[in-house]
Amino acid sequence: MNKATLLVYRARWRCFSAQLQVRWHALALREKRMVGGMAVVLLALLVWVALIQPPLKKISYWQSETPKLRAQTEALEVLLREVSVRPDGQNIEQSLQQTLQASGLAGHCQLQAGAGGAWQLSFDAAPADAVLDWLLSTPAQLSLQVVEARLQRADTASTEVTAGTLSGTVRMDQALGAKEAS
């Protein structure tokens, strides 16, 4: 904006301001109070519409949407737990061995295949927290169901494992409705 246009706008503002002051001084005290009150009401309405109402609408919208999203999240988690995590071309035995090794249980267990998709897993002084974490998550992901678990605390006391150690056997069968991909 150059100086000439700025001077034009400044002159218009001075003219408008002078007219406004003349009209304001011509008003009676009662009229001045009414105009001031209307200005306060209009300002309050503007603040409500521009600053307060939109956040309140967003809050109420998200309060109604959050339970729906949580329900969808739970449904997806259930579906994801049911999905097999085996890579293509890998059988259940390889997947079991791989997950046991990833959990740090490879040196503490022995896996044996049974008839009809059954598996027997024998633990010997395995870390209890790793065994329980593995049992709670992995068999379901591999479409296996824990049928029987006979575990007991191992007699050997170790200073490096604070949760204790477990020994025993776990028997798993193919989950109902699951087909083994071969």
CSV table of C-alpha atoms in Angstrom, one decimal:
chain,number,residue,atom,x,y,z
A,1,MET,CA,0.0,0.0,0.0
A,2,ASN,CA,1.4,3.3,-0.9
A,3,LYS,CA,1.3,6.6,1.0
A,4,ALA,CA,-1.4,8.2,-1.2
A,5,THR,CA,-3.9,5.4,-0.5
A,6,LEU,CA,-3.0,5.4,3.1
A,7,LEU,CA,-3.8,9.1,3.4
A,8,VAL,CA,-7.1,8.6,1.6
A,9,TYR,CA,-8.2,5.9,4.1
A,10,ARG,CA,-7.0,8.0,7.0
A,11,ALA,CA,-9.0,10.9,5.8
A,12,ARG,CA,-12.1,8.8,5.4
A,13,TRP,CA,-11.6,7.4,8.9
A,14,ARG,CA,-11.3,10.9,10.4
A,15,CYS,CA,-14.5,12.0,8.6
A,16,PHE,CA,-16.4,8.9,9.8
A,17,SER,CA,-15.1,9.3,13.4
A,18,ALA,CA,-16.1,13.0,13.5
A,19,GLN,CA,-19.6,12.1,12.3
A,20,LEU,CA,-19.8,9.4,14.9
A,21,GLN,CA,-18.8,11.7,17.7
A,22,VAL,CA,-21.3,14.4,16.6
A,23,ARG,CA,-24.1,11.8,16.6
A,24,TRP,CA,-22.9,10.3,20.0
A,25,HIS,CA,-22.9,13.7,21.7
A,26,ALA,CA,-26.4,14.4,20.3
A,27,LEU,CA,-27.8,11.3,22.1
A,28,ALA,CA,-29.5,11.6,25.5
A,29,LEU,CA,-28.0,9.8,28.5
A,30,ARG,CA,-30.7,7.1,28.3
A,31,GLU,CA,-30.0,6.5,24.6
A,32,LYS,CA,-26.2,6.3,25.2
A,33,ARG,CA,-26.9,3.6,27.9
A,34,MET,CA,-29.1,1.6,25.4
A,35,VAL,CA,-26.5,1.8,22.6
A,36,GLY,CA,-23.8,0.7,25.1
A,37,GLY,CA,-25.9,-2.2,26.3
A,38,MET,CA,-26.6,-3.3,22.7
A,39,ALA,CA,-22.9,-3.1,22.0
A,40,VAL,CA,-22.2,-5.4,25.0
A,41,VAL,CA,-24.9,-7.8,24.0
A,42,LEU,CA,-23.6,-7.9,20.4
A,43,LEU,CA,-20.0,-8.4,21.6
A,44,ALA,CA,-21.2,-11.2,24.0
A,45,LEU,CA,-23.1,-12.9,21.1
A,46,LEU,CA,-20.0,-12.6,18.9
A,47,VAL,CA,-17.8,-14.2,21.6
A,48,TRP,CA,-20.3,-17.0,22.1
A,49,VAL,CA,-20.7,-17.8,18.4
A,50,ALA,CA,-17.0,-17.5,17.4
A,51,LEU,CA,-15.1,-18.7,20.5
A,52,ILE,CA,-17.3,-20.8,22.9
A,53,GLN,CA,-19.9,-22.6,20.8
A,54,PRO,CA,-17.6,-24.4,18.3
A,55,PRO,CA,-15.4,-26.1,21.0
A,56,LEU,CA,-18.5,-27.1,22.9
A,57,LYS,CA,-19.9,-28.7,19.7
A,58,LYS,CA,-16.6,-30.6,19.2
A,59,ILE,CA,-16.6,-31.8,22.8
A,60,SER,CA,-20.1,-33.2,22.5
A,61,TYR,CA,-19.4,-34.8,19.1
A,62,TRP,CA,-16.3,-36.6,20.4
A,63,GLN,CA,-18.1,-37.6,23.6
A,64,SER,CA,-20.6,-39.5,21.4
A,65,GLU,CA,-18.0,-40.8,18.9
A,66,THR,CA,-15.4,-42.1,21.5
A,67,PRO,CA,-17.5,-45.1,22.7
A,68,LYS,CA,-18.1,-46.1,19.0
A,69,LEU,CA,-14.4,-45.9,18.2
A,70,ARG,CA,-13.5,-47.8,21.3
A,71,ALA,CA,-16.0,-50.6,20.3
A,72,GLN,CA,-14.5,-50.7,16.8
A,73,THR,CA,-11.0,-50.9,18.3
A,74,GLU,CA,-12.0,-53.8,20.5
A,75,ALA,CA,-13.6,-55.6,17.6
A,76,LEU,CA,-10.5,-55.1,15.5
A,77,GLU,CA,-8.2,-56.3,18.3
A,78,VAL,CA,-10.3,-59.5,18.6
A,79,LEU,CA,-10.1,-60.1,14.9
A,80,LEU,CA,-6.4,-59.4,14.9
A,81,ARG,CA,-5.8,-61.9,17.7
A,82,GLU,CA,-7.7,-64.5,15.7
A,83,VAL,CA,-5.6,-64.0,12.6
A,84,SER,CA,-2.7,-66.3,12.1
A,85,VAL,CA,0.7,-64.7,12.3
A,86,ARG,CA,2.5,-67.5,10.3
A,87,PRO,CA,4.4,-66.2,7.3
A,88,ASP,CA,3.4,-67.8,4.0
A,89,GLY,CA,4.9,-71.3,3.5
A,90,GLN,CA,5.8,-71.7,7.2
A,91,ASN,CA,4.1,-74.6,9.0
A,92,ILE,CA,3.0,-74.5,12.7
A,93,GLU,CA,6.1,-76.3,14.0
A,94,GLN,CA,8.4,-73.6,12.4
A,95,SER,CA,6.2,-70.9,13.7
A,96,LEU,CA,6.1,-72.3,17.2
A,97,GLN,CA,9.9,-72.7,17.3
A,98,GLN,CA,10.4,-69.2,16.0
A,99,THR,CA,8.0,-67.7,18.6
A,100,LEU,CA,9.6,-69.7,21.4
A,101,GLN,CA,13.0,-68.5,20.4
A,102,ALA,CA,11.9,-64.9,20.2
A,103,SER,CA,10.5,-65.2,23.7
A,104,GLY,CA,13.8,-66.5,25.0
A,105,LEU,CA,12.4,-70.0,25.7
A,106,ALA,CA,14.2,-72.0,23.1
A,107,GLY,CA,16.8,-73.5,25.5
A,108,HIS,CA,14.2,-74.3,28.1
A,109,CYS,CA,11.6,-76.3,26.1
A,110,GLN,CA,11.1,-79.2,23.8
A,111,LEU,CA,8.3,-79.3,21.2
A,112,GLN,CA,6.7,-82.6,20.1
A,113,ALA,CA,4.1,-83.1,17.5
A,114,GLY,CA,1.1,-85.3,18.3
A,115,ALA,CA,-1.7,-86.8,16.2
A,116,GLY,CA,-4.4,-84.7,14.6
A,117,GLY,CA,-2.6,-81.3,14.9
A,118,ALA,CA,-1.9,-81.7,18.7
A,119,TRP,CA,1.3,-80.4,20.1
A,120,GLN,CA,3.1,-81.1,23.4
A,121,LEU,CA,5.5,-78.5,24.8
A,122,SER,CA,7.7,-79.5,27.7
A,123,PHE,CA,9.4,-76.8,29.8
A,124,ASP,CA,12.4,-77.3,32.0
A,125,ALA,CA,13.3,-74.5,34.4
A,126,ALA,CA,12.0,-71.8,32.0
A,127,PRO,CA,11.5,-68.2,33.2
A,128,ALA,CA,7.9,-68.0,34.5
A,129,ASP,CA,7.1,-64.6,33.1
A,130,ALA,CA,8.2,-65.5,29.6
A,131,VAL,CA,6.3,-68.8,29.7
A,132,LEU,CA,3.1,-67.1,30.8
A,133,ASP,CA,3.4,-64.3,28.3
A,134,TRP,CA,4.0,-66.8,25.5
A,135,LEU,CA,1.0,-69.0,26.6
A,136,LEU,CA,-1.3,-66.0,26.8
A,137,SER,CA,-0.6,-64.7,23.3
A,138,THR,CA,1.1,-67.0,20.9
A,139,PRO,CA,-1.1,-70.2,20.7
A,140,ALA,CA,-4.2,-68.2,19.8
A,141,GLN,CA,-2.3,-66.3,17.1
A,142,LEU,CA,-1.2,-69.6,15.6
A,143,SER,CA,-4.8,-71.1,15.7
A,144,LEU,CA,-3.9,-73.3,18.6
A,145,GLN,CA,-5.9,-73.9,21.8
A,146,VAL,CA,-4.2,-74.7,25.1
A,147,VAL,CA,-6.1,-77.9,26.2
A,148,GLU,CA,-4.0,-78.8,29.2
A,149,ALA,CA,-1.2,-77.1,31.1
A,150,ARG,CA,0.6,-78.9,34.0
A,151,LEU,CA,3.3,-76.5,35.2
A,152,GLN,CA,5.0,-76.2,38.6
A,153,ARG,CA,7.6,-74.0,40.1
A,154,ALA,CA,11.1,-75.4,39.5
A,155,ASP,CA,13.2,-76.3,42.5
A,156,THR,CA,16.3,-74.5,41.5
A,157,ALA,CA,16.5,-71.0,42.8
A,158,SER,CA,18.1,-68.5,40.4
A,159,THR,CA,19.3,-65.0,41.4
A,160,GLU,CA,18.9,-63.7,37.8
A,161,VAL,CA,15.2,-64.6,37.4
A,162,THR,CA,13.1,-62.9,40.0
A,163,ALA,CA,9.7,-64.3,38.8
A,164,GLY,CA,10.9,-67.9,39.3
A,165,THR,CA,11.1,-70.7,36.9
A,166,LEU,CA,8.5,-73.3,35.7
A,167,SER,CA,8.8,-76.9,34.6
A,168,GLY,CA,6.0,-79.1,33.1
A,169,THR,CA,4.0,-79.8,30.0
A,170,VAL,CA,1.5,-77.9,27.9
A,171,ARG,CA,-0.8,-79.7,25.4
A,172,MET,CA,-2.2,-77.7,22.5
A,173,ASP,CA,-4.7,-78.7,19.9
A,174,GLN,CA,-5.8,-77.1,16.6
A,175,ALA,CA,-8.5,-74.5,17.4
A,176,LEU,CA,-12.0,-75.3,16.3
A,177,GLY,CA,-12.7,-74.0,12.8
A,178,ALA,CA,-9.1,-73.4,12.1
A,179,LYS,CA,-7.4,-75.1,9.1
A,180,GLU,CA,-3.7,-75.6,8.9
A,181,ALA,CA,-2.2,-74.1,5.8
A,182,SER,CA,0.3,-76.4,4.2
